[in-house]
CSV table of C-alpha atoms and ligand atoms in Angstrom, one decimal:
chain,number,residue,atom,x,y,z
W,1,MET,CA,-0.1,0.5,0.2
W,2,LEU,CA,1.1,3.0,-0.7
W,3,GLU,CA,2.3,6.1,1.9
W,4,PRO,CA,-0.6,8.6,1.0
W,5,LYS,CA,-3.1,5.3,1.6
W,6,ILE,CA,-1.5,5.1,5.2
W,7,LYS,CA,-1.9,8.5,5.6
W,8,GLN,CA,-5.4,8.6,4.9
W,9,VAL,CA,-6.2,5.6,7.1
W,10,GLU,CA,-4.4,7.2,10.3
W,11,ALA,CA,-7.1,10.1,9.2
W,12,THR,CA,-9.7,7.8,9.4
W,13,LEU,CA,-8.3,6.2,12.3
W,14,LEU,CA,-7.9,9.4,14.1
W,15,ALA,CA,-11.6,10.9,12.7
W,16,TYR,CA,-13.5,7.9,14.9
W,17,LYS,CA,-11.3,8.0,17.6
W,18,GLN,CA,-9.6,4.8,17.0
W,19,GLU,CA,-6.0,6.4,18.4
W,20,HIS,CA,-4.9,2.2,19.9
W,21,VAL,CA,-5.2,1.1,16.7
W,22,LEU,CA,-2.8,4.2,15.1
W,23,LYS,CA,-0.5,3.2,17.9
W,24,VAL,CA,-0.1,-0.6,16.8
W,25,LEU,CA,-0.5,1.0,12.8
W,26,ARG,CA,3.1,2.6,13.7
W,27,GLN,CA,5.0,0.0,15.3
W,28,LEU,CA,3.6,-3.0,12.7
W,29,PRO,CA,6.5,-4.7,10.3
W,30,GLN,CA,5.3,-2.8,7.2
W,31,ALA,CA,3.2,-6.4,5.9
W,32,ALA,CA,1.2,-6.5,8.6
W,33,LYS,CA,1.2,-2.9,8.7
W,34,GLU,CA,-0.5,-3.1,5.0
W,35,LYS,CA,-2.7,-6.1,6.6
W,36,LEU,CA,-4.0,-4.2,9.0
W,37,ALA,CA,-4.9,-1.0,6.9
W,38,ALA,CA,-6.6,-2.5,4.4
W,39,GLN,CA,-9.2,-3.8,6.3
W,40,VAL,CA,-9.5,-0.6,8.2
W,41,GLU,CA,-10.3,0.9,4.7
W,42,GLN,CA,-13.0,-1.6,4.4
W,43,ILE,CA,-14.8,-0.5,7.5
W,44,ASP,CA,-18.4,1.7,7.0
W,45,PHE,CA,-17.8,3.4,10.2
W,46,GLU,CA,-20.9,5.8,9.7
W,47,THR,CA,-22.5,2.1,9.8
W,48,LEU,CA,-20.6,0.8,12.9
W,49,PHE,CA,-21.5,3.7,15.0
W,50,LYS,CA,-25.3,4.9,13.9
W,51,SER,CA,-26.2,1.0,14.4
W,52,ILE,CA,-24.7,1.3,17.9
W,53,ASP,CA,-26.1,4.8,18.5
W,54,LYS,CA,-29.5,3.6,17.5
W,55,TYR,CA,-29.2,0.5,19.9
W,56,THR,CA,-27.5,2.5,22.7
W,57,ARG,CA,-31.1,5.0,22.5
W,58,LEU,CA,-33.3,2.5,24.8
W,59,PRO,CA,-35.4,2.2,25.9
W,60,VAL,CA,-36.6,1.1,22.4
W,61,SER,CA,-39.4,2.3,20.3
W,62,ILE,CA,-41.2,1.5,17.5
W,63,LYS,CA,-42.5,4.5,15.3
W,64,GLU,CA,-44.2,2.4,12.7
W,65,PRO,CA,-47.8,0.9,13.5
W,66,ILE,CA,-47.7,-2.4,14.4
W,67,LYS,CA,-50.8,-5.1,13.7
W,68,PRO,CA,-51.4,-8.9,13.7
W,69,ILE,CA,-51.0,-10.8,11.1
W,70,SER,CA,-52.8,-13.6,9.6
W,71,PHE,CA,-51.8,-17.1,9.9
W,72,GLU,CA,-53.1,-20.1,9.1
W,73,ASP,CA,-53.1,-22.9,12.2
W,74,TRP,CA,-51.9,-26.6,10.8
W,75,GLU,CA,-54.3,-28.1,13.1
W,76,ASP,CA,-57.3,-26.4,12.2
W,77,TYR,CA,-57.4,-27.9,8.3
W,78,GLU,CA,-59.3,-30.9,7.6
W,79,GLU,CA,-57.4,-34.6,7.1
W,80,ARG,CA,-58.7,-34.5,3.6
W,81,GLU,CA,-56.6,-30.4,3.5
W,82,GLN,CA,-53.8,-32.2,5.2
W,83,ALA,CA,-53.7,-35.0,2.6
W,84,ALA,CA,-54.0,-32.5,-0.1
W,85,TYR,CA,-50.6,-29.8,1.0
W,86,THR,CA,-48.9,-32.7,2.3
W,87,GLU,CA,-49.2,-34.9,-1.1
W,88,ARG,CA,-48.1,-31.5,-2.8
W,89,GLY,CA,-45.0,-31.5,-0.7
W,90,TRP,CA,-44.1,-34.5,-1.8
W,91,GLU,CA,-45.1,-34.2,-6.0
W,92,LEU,CA,-41.8,-31.6,-5.4
W,93,LEU,CA,-39.7,-33.3,-3.1
W,94,ARG,CA,-39.9,-36.0,-6.2
W,95,ALA,CA,-39.7,-33.5,-8.8
W,96,GLY,CA,-36.2,-32.3,-7.4
W,97,ARG,CA,-37.6,-28.9,-6.8
W,98,ILE,CA,-36.6,-28.5,-3.5
W,99,GLY,CA,-33.0,-27.5,-1.5
W,100,ALA,CA,-32.3,-27.3,2.5
W,101,ILE,CA,-30.1,-24.1,3.6
W,102,VAL,CA,-28.6,-24.3,7.1
W,103,VAL,CA,-26.7,-20.9,9.1
W,104,ALA,CA,-24.3,-22.7,10.9
W,105,GLY,CA,-22.2,-20.0,10.7
W,106,GLY,CA,-22.6,-18.4,14.3
W,107,GLN,CA,-20.2,-18.0,16.7
W,108,GLY,CA,-22.7,-19.2,19.8
W,109,SER,CA,-21.0,-18.2,21.9
W,110,ARG,CA,-23.8,-18.5,25.1
W,111,LEU,CA,-23.3,-22.2,24.6
W,112,GLY,CA,-19.3,-22.2,24.2
W,113,HIS,CA,-19.5,-25.5,23.1
W,114,ASP,CA,-15.4,-26.1,21.3
W,115,GLY,CA,-16.1,-27.0,17.0
W,116,PRO,CA,-19.4,-25.5,15.0
W,117,LYS,CA,-22.6,-25.9,16.7
W,118,GLY,CA,-23.9,-28.5,14.8
W,119,THR,CA,-21.9,-30.8,15.7
W,120,LEU,CA,-22.5,-31.0,19.7
W,121,ASP,CA,-23.7,-34.0,20.5
W,122,ILE,CA,-26.5,-33.2,23.2
W,123,GLY,CA,-26.5,-36.1,24.9
W,124,LEU,CA,-28.7,-38.6,22.9
W,125,PRO,CA,-28.6,-42.1,23.4
W,126,SER,CA,-27.2,-42.8,20.0
W,127,ARG,CA,-24.7,-39.8,20.1
W,128,LYS,CA,-25.1,-38.2,17.2
W,129,SER,CA,-24.4,-34.8,16.0
W,130,LEU,CA,-27.0,-32.0,15.4
W,131,PHE,CA,-25.5,-32.0,11.6
W,132,GLN,CA,-26.2,-36.5,11.7
W,133,LEU,CA,-29.3,-36.0,12.8
W,134,GLN,CA,-30.4,-32.9,10.1
W,135,ALA,CA,-28.2,-35.4,7.6
W,136,GLU,CA,-30.6,-38.2,8.2
W,137,ARG,CA,-33.8,-36.8,8.7
W,138,LEU,CA,-32.9,-35.4,4.6
W,139,LEU,CA,-31.7,-38.5,3.2
W,140,TYR,CA,-35.3,-40.1,4.8
W,141,LEU,CA,-36.9,-37.8,2.7
W,142,SER,CA,-35.1,-37.9,-0.4
W,143,GLY,CA,-34.7,-41.7,-0.1
W,144,LYS,CA,-39.2,-41.7,-0.1
W,145,ALA,CA,-39.0,-39.5,-2.8
W,146,GLY,CA,-36.0,-40.5,-5.0
W,147,LYS,CA,-34.5,-37.3,-5.6
W,148,ALA,CA,-31.3,-36.5,-3.7
W,149,ILE,CA,-32.7,-32.9,-1.8
W,150,PRO,CA,-29.3,-30.6,-2.6
W,151,TRP,CA,-27.9,-29.0,1.1
W,152,TYR,CA,-26.3,-25.7,1.2
W,153,ILE,CA,-24.4,-24.8,4.5
W,154,MET,CA,-23.7,-21.8,5.7
W,155,THR,CA,-20.1,-21.7,7.6
W,156,SER,CA,-18.3,-18.4,9.3
W,157,PRO,CA,-14.4,-18.0,8.2
W,158,ASP,CA,-14.1,-18.8,12.2
W,159,ASN,CA,-16.0,-22.6,11.7
W,160,HIS,CA,-15.7,-23.1,7.9
W,161,GLU,CA,-12.8,-25.7,7.6
W,162,ALA,CA,-14.0,-27.2,11.4
W,163,THR,CA,-17.3,-27.4,10.0
W,164,ALA,CA,-15.9,-29.3,6.3
W,165,ALA,CA,-13.7,-31.6,8.0
W,166,PHE,CA,-16.4,-33.3,10.6
W,167,PHE,CA,-18.7,-33.7,7.2
W,168,ARG,CA,-15.7,-35.2,5.7
W,169,SER,CA,-15.3,-37.5,8.6
W,170,ALA,CA,-18.4,-38.6,9.0
W,171,ALA,CA,-18.3,-39.4,5.4
W,172,TYR,CA,-21.0,-36.5,5.1
W,173,PHE,CA,-23.2,-39.5,6.8
W,174,GLY,CA,-24.0,-40.9,4.0
W,175,TYR,CA,-25.0,-37.7,2.5
W,176,SER,CA,-23.1,-37.6,-1.1
W,177,ALA,CA,-20.7,-34.9,-0.9
W,178,LYS,CA,-21.5,-33.4,-4.4
W,179,ASP,CA,-25.2,-32.6,-2.8
W,180,CYS,CA,-23.6,-30.6,0.1
W,181,PHE,CA,-22.8,-27.5,-0.8
W,182,PHE,CA,-20.7,-25.1,2.0
W,183,PHE,CA,-20.5,-21.5,1.6
W,184,GLN,CA,-18.8,-18.7,3.7
W,185,GLN,CA,-20.6,-15.8,4.7
W,186,ASN,CA,-19.7,-12.3,5.8
W,187,THR,CA,-18.0,-10.4,8.3
W,188,MET,CA,-18.0,-7.5,10.2
W,189,PRO,CA,-15.6,-6.2,13.1
W,190,ALA,CA,-16.3,-6.5,16.7
W,191,LEU,CA,-16.3,-3.1,19.1
W,192,GLY,CA,-15.8,-2.6,23.0
W,193,LEU,CA,-18.1,-1.4,24.4
W,194,ASN,CA,-15.7,1.5,24.3
W,195,GLY,CA,-17.1,2.1,20.8
W,196,LYS,CA,-13.0,0.8,20.2
W,197,LEU,CA,-12.3,-1.6,17.5
W,198,LEU,CA,-10.7,-4.9,19.0
W,199,LEU,CA,-7.6,-6.8,17.4
W,200,SER,CA,-6.0,-9.8,18.0
W,201,ALA,CA,-2.5,-10.9,18.6
W,202,GLU,CA,-0.9,-10.3,15.5
W,203,GLY,CA,-2.7,-6.5,15.2
W,204,THR,CA,-5.5,-7.6,13.1
W,205,VAL,CA,-9.3,-6.3,12.8
W,206,GLN,CA,-10.7,-9.0,15.1
W,207,LEU,CA,-13.7,-9.6,12.6
W,208,ALA,CA,-17.7,-11.4,14.1
W,209,PRO,CA,-19.8,-13.6,11.4
W,210,SER,CA,-22.0,-10.4,10.9
W,211,GLY,CA,-25.4,-12.5,11.4
W,212,ASN,CA,-27.4,-15.2,9.0
W,213,GLY,CA,-29.1,-12.4,7.1
W,214,GLU,CA,-26.0,-12.6,5.4
W,215,CYS,CA,-27.5,-15.7,3.7
W,216,PHE,CA,-28.5,-14.8,0.7
W,217,ALA,CA,-26.1,-12.4,-0.6
W,218,ALA,CA,-23.8,-15.6,0.6
W,219,LEU,CA,-25.2,-18.0,-1.8
W,220,LYS,CA,-24.7,-15.2,-4.6
W,221,ARG,CA,-21.2,-14.8,-4.2
W,222,SER,CA,-20.2,-18.3,-3.6
W,223,GLY,CA,-21.9,-19.9,-7.0
W,224,ALA,CA,-24.2,-21.4,-5.0
W,225,ILE,CA,-27.4,-19.2,-7.2
W,226,ALA,CA,-25.5,-20.6,-9.9
W,227,ASP,CA,-26.0,-24.0,-8.7
W,228,MET,CA,-29.8,-23.9,-7.6
W,229,LYS,CA,-30.8,-22.7,-10.9
W,230,GLU,CA,-28.9,-25.6,-12.7
W,231,ARG,CA,-30.6,-27.7,-10.8
W,232,GLY,CA,-34.1,-26.7,-11.1
W,233,LEU,CA,-34.4,-26.1,-7.5
W,234,GLU,CA,-38.3,-23.7,-6.9
W,235,TRP,CA,-38.0,-23.4,-3.2
W,236,LEU,CA,-35.4,-23.6,-0.2
W,237,PHE,CA,-36.2,-24.6,2.9
W,238,TYR,CA,-34.1,-22.6,5.4
W,239,TYR,CA,-34.1,-23.6,9.2
W,240,ASN,CA,-31.0,-22.9,12.4
W,241,VAL,CA,-28.0,-25.3,12.9
W,242,ASP,CA,-29.5,-24.9,16.8
W,243,ASN,CA,-33.1,-26.8,16.7
W,244,ALA,CA,-32.4,-30.1,18.0
W,245,LEU,CA,-36.1,-30.6,17.0
W,246,ILE,CA,-36.0,-29.5,13.2
W,247,LYS,CA,-38.1,-31.0,10.8
W,248,VAL,CA,-35.8,-30.3,8.1
W,249,ALA,CA,-37.6,-30.0,4.4
W,250,ASP,CA,-40.9,-31.0,6.0
W,251,PRO,CA,-43.6,-32.0,3.0
W,252,ALA,CA,-46.2,-30.7,5.1
W,253,PHE,CA,-44.8,-27.0,5.3
W,254,ILE,CA,-43.6,-27.1,1.5
W,255,GLY,CA,-47.1,-28.3,0.6
W,256,VAL,CA,-47.9,-25.1,2.0
W,257,ALA,CA,-45.8,-23.0,1.2
W,258,ALA,CA,-46.8,-23.6,-2.1
W,259,LEU,CA,-50.1,-24.0,-2.9
W,260,HIS,CA,-49.9,-20.9,-1.2
W,261,ASN,CA,-47.5,-19.0,-3.2
W,262,ASN,CA,-46.3,-16.3,-1.7
W,263,PRO,CA,-42.4,-15.8,-2.0
W,264,ILE,CA,-42.0,-16.5,1.6
W,265,ALA,CA,-43.9,-19.1,3.9
W,266,THR,CA,-42.7,-19.3,7.4
W,267,LYS,CA,-43.8,-21.7,10.3
W,268,VAL,CA,-44.5,-20.2,13.7
W,269,ILE,CA,-45.4,-22.0,17.3
W,270,GLU,CA,-47.8,-20.1,20.4
W,271,LYS,CA,-45.8,-18.0,22.1
W,272,THR,CA,-47.4,-18.2,25.8
W,273,ASP,CA,-44.8,-16.6,27.9
W,274,ALA,CA,-43.8,-12.4,27.5
W,275,GLU,CA,-40.4,-13.2,28.1
W,276,GLU,CA,-39.3,-15.9,26.1
W,277,LYS,CA,-36.5,-14.8,24.5
W,278,ILE,CA,-38.3,-15.8,20.4
W,279,GLY,CA,-39.5,-12.6,18.2
W,280,ILE,CA,-42.9,-12.4,17.3
W,281,PHE,CA,-44.5,-12.2,13.9
W,282,CYS,CA,-46.8,-8.7,13.3
W,283,LEU,CA,-47.3,-6.5,10.5
W,284,LYS,CA,-45.3,-3.1,10.5
W,285,ASN,CA,-46.5,-0.5,8.5
W,286,GLY,CA,-48.4,-2.5,7.0
W,287,ARG,CA,-45.5,-5.4,5.9
W,288,PRO,CA,-45.0,-8.7,7.0
W,289,ALA,CA,-42.2,-8.2,9.6
W,290,VAL,CA,-40.1,-9.7,12.8
W,291,LEU,CA,-39.6,-8.2,16.1
W,292,GLU,CA,-36.6,-10.0,18.1
W,293,TYR,CA,-37.2,-10.1,21.3
W,294,THR,CA,-34.3,-7.9,22.5
W,295,GLU,CA,-36.4,-5.2,20.4
W,296,ILE,CA,-40.0,-5.5,21.4
W,297,PRO,CA,-41.5,-2.7,23.3
W,298,ASP,CA,-42.8,-3.6,26.9
W,299,ASP,CA,-46.5,-2.7,25.7
W,300,ILE,CA,-46.3,-5.0,23.4
W,301,LYS,CA,-44.6,-8.0,24.9
W,302,ALA,CA,-46.7,-7.5,28.1
W,303,GLU,CA,-50.1,-7.1,26.1
W,304,ARG,CA,-52.3,-9.7,26.0
W,305,THR,CA,-56.6,-10.7,24.9
W,306,LYS,CA,-59.5,-11.3,27.2
W,307,ASP,CA,-58.7,-15.2,27.8
W,308,GLY,CA,-55.7,-14.2,28.4
W,309,ARG,CA,-52.9,-14.9,25.6
W,310,LEU,CA,-50.5,-13.2,24.6
W,311,PHE,CA,-52.3,-10.7,21.7
W,312,TYR,CA,-48.6,-10.9,19.7
W,313,ASN,CA,-48.2,-14.5,19.9
W,314,LEU,CA,-47.1,-16.0,17.0
W,315,GLY,CA,-43.6,-16.8,17.7
W,316,HIS,CA,-40.5,-16.6,15.4
W,317,ILE,CA,-38.5,-20.0,15.3
W,318,SER,CA,-36.6,-19.5,12.2
W,319,ILE,CA,-38.3,-21.8,9.8
W,320,HIS,CA,-38.7,-20.9,6.6
W,321,LEU,CA,-39.7,-21.6,2.8
W,322,PHE,CA,-38.0,-18.7,0.1
W,323,LYS,CA,-38.3,-19.2,-3.4
W,324,LEU,CA,-35.5,-19.3,-5.7
W,325,ASP,CA,-36.4,-16.3,-8.1
W,326,PHE,CA,-37.3,-14.0,-4.3
W,327,ILE,CA,-33.7,-15.0,-2.7
W,328,GLU,CA,-32.4,-14.1,-6.3
W,329,GLU,CA,-33.8,-10.5,-5.9
W,330,HIS,CA,-33.2,-10.0,-3.1
W,331,ALA,CA,-29.5,-11.0,-2.5
W,332,ASP,CA,-27.8,-7.4,-2.4
W,333,ALA,CA,-30.6,-6.0,-0.7
W,334,ALA,CA,-28.8,-3.6,2.3
W,335,LEU,CA,-30.1,-4.9,5.3
W,336,PRO,CA,-30.3,-3.1,8.8
W,337,TYR,CA,-27.7,-4.2,11.1
W,338,HIS,CA,-28.7,-5.1,14.8
W,339,VAL,CA,-26.6,-4.9,17.5
W,340,ALA,CA,-25.9,-7.4,20.9
W,341,THR,CA,-23.6,-7.4,23.0
W,342,LYS,CA,-21.7,-10.8,23.1
W,343,LYS,CA,-18.5,-12.1,25.0
W,344,MET,CA,-15.6,-12.1,22.5
W,345,ASN,CA,-12.0,-13.5,23.2
W,346,VAL,CA,-9.3,-10.3,23.3
W,347,TRP,CA,-5.9,-9.5,23.7
W,348,ASP,CA,-4.1,-6.7,26.3
W,349,GLU,CA,-1.5,-5.2,25.5
W,350,GLY,CA,1.2,-7.5,26.4
W,351,GLY,CA,-0.3,-9.7,24.0
W,352,ARG,CA,-2.5,-12.4,26.8
W,353,LEU,CA,-5.4,-13.3,25.7
W,354,ILE,CA,-8.4,-12.8,28.1
W,355,LYS,CA,-11.7,-14.8,28.1
W,356,PRO,CA,-14.6,-12.6,29.6
W,357,ALA,CA,-16.9,-13.5,31.7
W,358,GLU,CA,-19.3,-10.8,30.9
W,359,PRO,CA,-20.6,-9.6,27.7
W,360,ASN,CA,-17.9,-7.1,26.8
W,361,ALA,CA,-18.5,-6.3,22.7
W,362,TYR,CA,-20.8,-5.1,20.3
W,363,LYS,CA,-22.0,-7.5,17.6
W,364,LEU,CA,-23.3,-6.4,14.6
W,365,GLU,CA,-25.7,-8.4,13.0
W,366,ARG,CA,-28.3,-8.7,10.1
W,367,PHE,CA,-31.0,-10.6,10.3
W,368,ILE,CA,-32.9,-13.3,8.0
W,369,PHE,CA,-36.6,-11.4,8.7
W,370,ASP,CA,-35.1,-8.3,8.0
W,371,PHE,CA,-35.9,-9.8,4.1
W,372,PHE,CA,-39.6,-10.6,5.2
W,373,PRO,CA,-41.4,-6.9,4.3
W,374,LEU,CA,-39.6,-7.2,1.1
W,375,ALA,CA,-42.8,-9.5,0.5
W,376,SER,CA,-45.8,-8.5,-0.2
W,377,GLN,CA,-47.3,-11.6,0.9
W,378,LEU,CA,-46.1,-14.3,3.9
W,379,THR,CA,-47.7,-17.4,4.3
W,380,VAL,CA,-47.1,-17.8,8.0
W,381,LEU,CA,-48.2,-21.3,9.5
W,382,LYS,CA,-48.7,-22.6,13.1
W,383,ALA,CA,-47.2,-25.9,14.0
W,384,ARG,CA,-47.0,-27.5,17.8
W,385,ARG,CA,-43.9,-26.6,19.6
W,386,GLN,CA,-43.3,-30.0,21.0
W,387,GLU,CA,-43.1,-31.5,17.5
W,388,GLU,CA,-40.9,-28.7,16.1
W,389,PHE,CA,-38.5,-26.7,18.6
W,390,ALA,CA,-36.2,-27.9,20.3
W,391,PRO,CA,-33.5,-24.7,20.7
W,392,ILE,CA,-29.7,-24.8,22.0
W,393,LYS,CA,-28.5,-21.3,23.1
W,394,ASN,CA,-27.0,-21.9,26.7
W,395,LYS,CA,-24.6,-24.2,28.3
W,396,THR,CA,-27.1,-25.1,31.2
W,397,GLY,CA,-30.9,-24.9,31.7
W,398,GLU,CA,-33.3,-23.5,29.6
W,399,ASP,CA,-32.8,-24.0,25.9
W,400,SER,CA,-30.0,-26.1,26.9
W,401,PRO,CA,-28.3,-29.3,24.8
W,402,GLN,CA,-30.4,-31.1,28.2
W,403,SER,CA,-33.9,-29.2,27.6
W,404,ALA,CA,-33.2,-30.6,23.8
W,405,ARG,CA,-32.4,-33.4,24.8
W,406,LYS,CA,-35.1,-34.3,26.4
W,407,LEU,CA,-38.1,-32.5,24.8
W,408,VAL,CA,-36.3,-35.0,22.0
W,409,MET,CA,-37.3,-38.6,23.7
W,410,GLU,CA,-40.1,-37.1,25.3
W,411,LEU,CA,-41.7,-36.8,21.5
W,412,HIS,CA,-40.1,-40.1,20.9
W,413,ARG,CA,-41.7,-41.4,23.7
W,414,ARG,CA,-45.5,-40.0,22.3
W,415,TRP,CA,-45.1,-41.8,19.4
W,416,LEU,CA,-44.5,-44.6,20.6
W,417,GLN,CA,-47.3,-44.5,22.9
W,418,ALA,CA,-49.1,-43.4,19.6
W,419,ALA,CA,-48.1,-46.3,18.3
W,420,GLY,CA,-49.2,-48.7,20.6
W,421,ILE,CA,-46.7,-49.8,22.8
W,422,PRO,CA,-48.1,-50.0,26.3
W,423,ARG,CA,-46.8,-47.4,28.8
W,424,ASP,CA,-45.2,-50.2,31.5
W,425,GLU,CA,-42.7,-51.0,28.7
W,426,LEU,CA,-41.4,-47.4,28.1
W,427,ASN,CA,-39.3,-47.1,30.7
W,428,GLY,CA,-35.6,-45.5,30.6
W,429,ASP,CA,-34.3,-43.0,27.8
W,430,PHE,CA,-36.0,-43.8,23.7
W,431,GLU,CA,-34.8,-42.5,20.6
W,432,ILE,CA,-36.0,-43.0,17.4
W,433,SER,CA,-33.8,-42.8,14.2
W,434,PRO,CA,-34.3,-40.1,11.5
W,435,LEU,CA,-33.7,-42.6,9.1
W,436,LEU,CA,-37.2,-44.6,10.6
W,437,SER,CA,-39.4,-42.6,11.3
W,438,TYR,CA,-39.7,-38.6,9.8
W,439,GLY,CA,-42.8,-37.7,12.4
W,440,GLY,CA,-43.7,-41.0,14.4
W,441,GLU,CA,-45.0,-42.7,11.5
W,442,GLY,CA,-43.9,-46.3,10.4
W,443,LEU,CA,-43.9,-47.5,14.3
W,444,ARG,CA,-46.9,-49.3,15.0
W,445,GLU,CA,-46.0,-53.2,15.6
W,446,GLU,CA,-47.6,-54.5,12.1
W,447,GLU,CA,-45.4,-51.8,10.6
W,448,TRP,CA,-42.7,-52.8,12.4
W,449,THR,CA,-41.3,-55.5,13.8
W,450,GLY,CA,-37.2,-54.7,14.8
W,451,SER,CA,-36.4,-53.7,18.2
W,452,LEU,CA,-37.2,-49.7,18.7
W,453,LYS,CA,-35.3,-50.0,21.7
W,454,PHE,CA,-31.6,-49.6,20.5
W,455,GLY,CA,-30.1,-47.3,23.6
W,456,THR,CA,-30.4,-46.3,26.9
W,457,SER,CA,-29.0,-43.9,29.1
W,458,GLU,CA,-28.5,-42.3,32.8
A,501,LIG,P1,-28.3,-16.9,17.5
A,501,LIG,O1,-28.9,-15.5,17.2
A,501,LIG,O2,-28.8,-17.6,18.2
A,501,LIG,O3,-26.6,-17.0,17.3
A,501,LIG,O4,-27.9,-17.6,15.6
A,501,LIG,P2,-25.3,-17.9,17.8
A,501,LIG,O5,-24.0,-17.5,17.2
A,501,LIG,O6,-25.3,-19.4,17.2
A,501,LIG,O7,-25.6,-18.3,19.5
A,501,LIG,P3,-24.5,-17.0,20.1
A,501,LIG,O8,-25.5,-16.1,20.1
A,501,LIG,O9,-23.2,-16.7,19.9
A,501,LIG,O10,-24.9,-17.4,21.3
A,501,LIG,C1,-28.8,-18.2,15.1
A,501,LIG,C2,-29.3,-18.9,14.0
A,501,LIG,O11,-28.3,-18.1,13.2
A,501,LIG,C3,-26.9,-18.4,12.8
A,501,LIG,C4,-26.5,-19.8,13.7
A,501,LIG,O12,-25.3,-20.6,13.7
A,501,LIG,C5,-27.8,-20.1,14.3
A,501,LIG,O13,-28.4,-21.1,13.5
A,501,LIG,N1,-26.3,-17.4,12.6
A,501,LIG,C6,-25.4,-16.5,13.2
A,501,LIG,C7,-25.4,-17.6,11.6
A,501,LIG,O14,-25.3,-18.5,10.5
A,501,LIG,N2,-24.6,-16.7,10.9
A,501,LIG,C8,-24.1,-15.7,12.2
A,501,LIG,O15,-23.1,-14.2,12.3
A,501,LIG,C9,-25.1,-15.9,13.0
């Protein structure tokens, strides 16, 4: 980098009160100096500080009018309607029109698992990882449909290699390697709570993955959209890596999305506790929207109907179907950044690593649901929480590997009961392989004669 350019970078650092970076920059050997200067040159300080400023101006207030959004409940459909939706979903699976996208680029800072979140074993009897559970659900469907379901796996620069290596070492869990497409998302600089850029021990700006809303841009940049078009896909099933009950590429949901034919369909669950850490669906300014749980104003959060239910009770659980042409059209949309305080490892001036006990940094993230207002209409389908949602966010307690394990095993126990297994034979832990059953089907004695109990753990 030429000297005038370095001078320009120095001026920018001064203008945005990043003197600590300037000091490091001046001390670094030439190659490292150029690397740091090139990083700084890329930073959009205006957006960074504007986003943080908005975040710190509490309490949250939403100026746009908020209204409830309409939805349909799977339970309210007649049996023949459910069958028709499900059959439409299978038709699309058989025709090879469906792909799946897992967003697995997060840092999982609350969980603190050593490695990508998808590699986590939540302690099921089979000891399968989240990625394996998902792969097997997809394999079950593609086996029945007679058509592969291409799987797009979003990683971040932090966990890309580890994720790809995990898949390789597990022989892709029986998936075909050519149907697994790994792609990397964007990053943004992390800032300390004092507004200063965080630097690594080597004198580079610390970057953090900038949210699941980076997904469409990353799909485009990586060539995944071109791959999808070549394969003739129409719908992409989008989900979080950290839901142990995810019904990946659920045929019933695909059918509902396809027959309603809006650019986006989403599955929701009823939110019953105002403090539960999930966002809510609504219409904001007449457009479909989600208010993230950290951003719901208190009056909206606590509002209840006469019968005691939350007025805004359609909980966002990050299960969506996007039409491929919608993704392509909006891949370059300039979504806003949301700010959160998170724990980030930092290095002191002597180069020593400090692992913070409390959140110490601002992270900027784009959220997938900020694409929703870009769609004129959204299909909202209410599903049953206990069949769909077992999030893993924390090390212990609620939304932890332990709570998710319990939810998976409770569901599988109910499947076995529904299949006619007497209660007194259901002692201990039970887990049904996703290769055997997708939603509890195929477990009746007349359908299945092998042993269903294949592992116990205390
Ligand atoms: P979360 O918002 O729960 O973040 O992600 P996280 O990184 O998993 O955990 P914390 O907040 O640091 O504790 C919801 C989903 O979005 C993905 C995550 O991998 C998860 O599947 N995600 C999140 C990304 O793919 N990229 C990101 O930059 C952030």
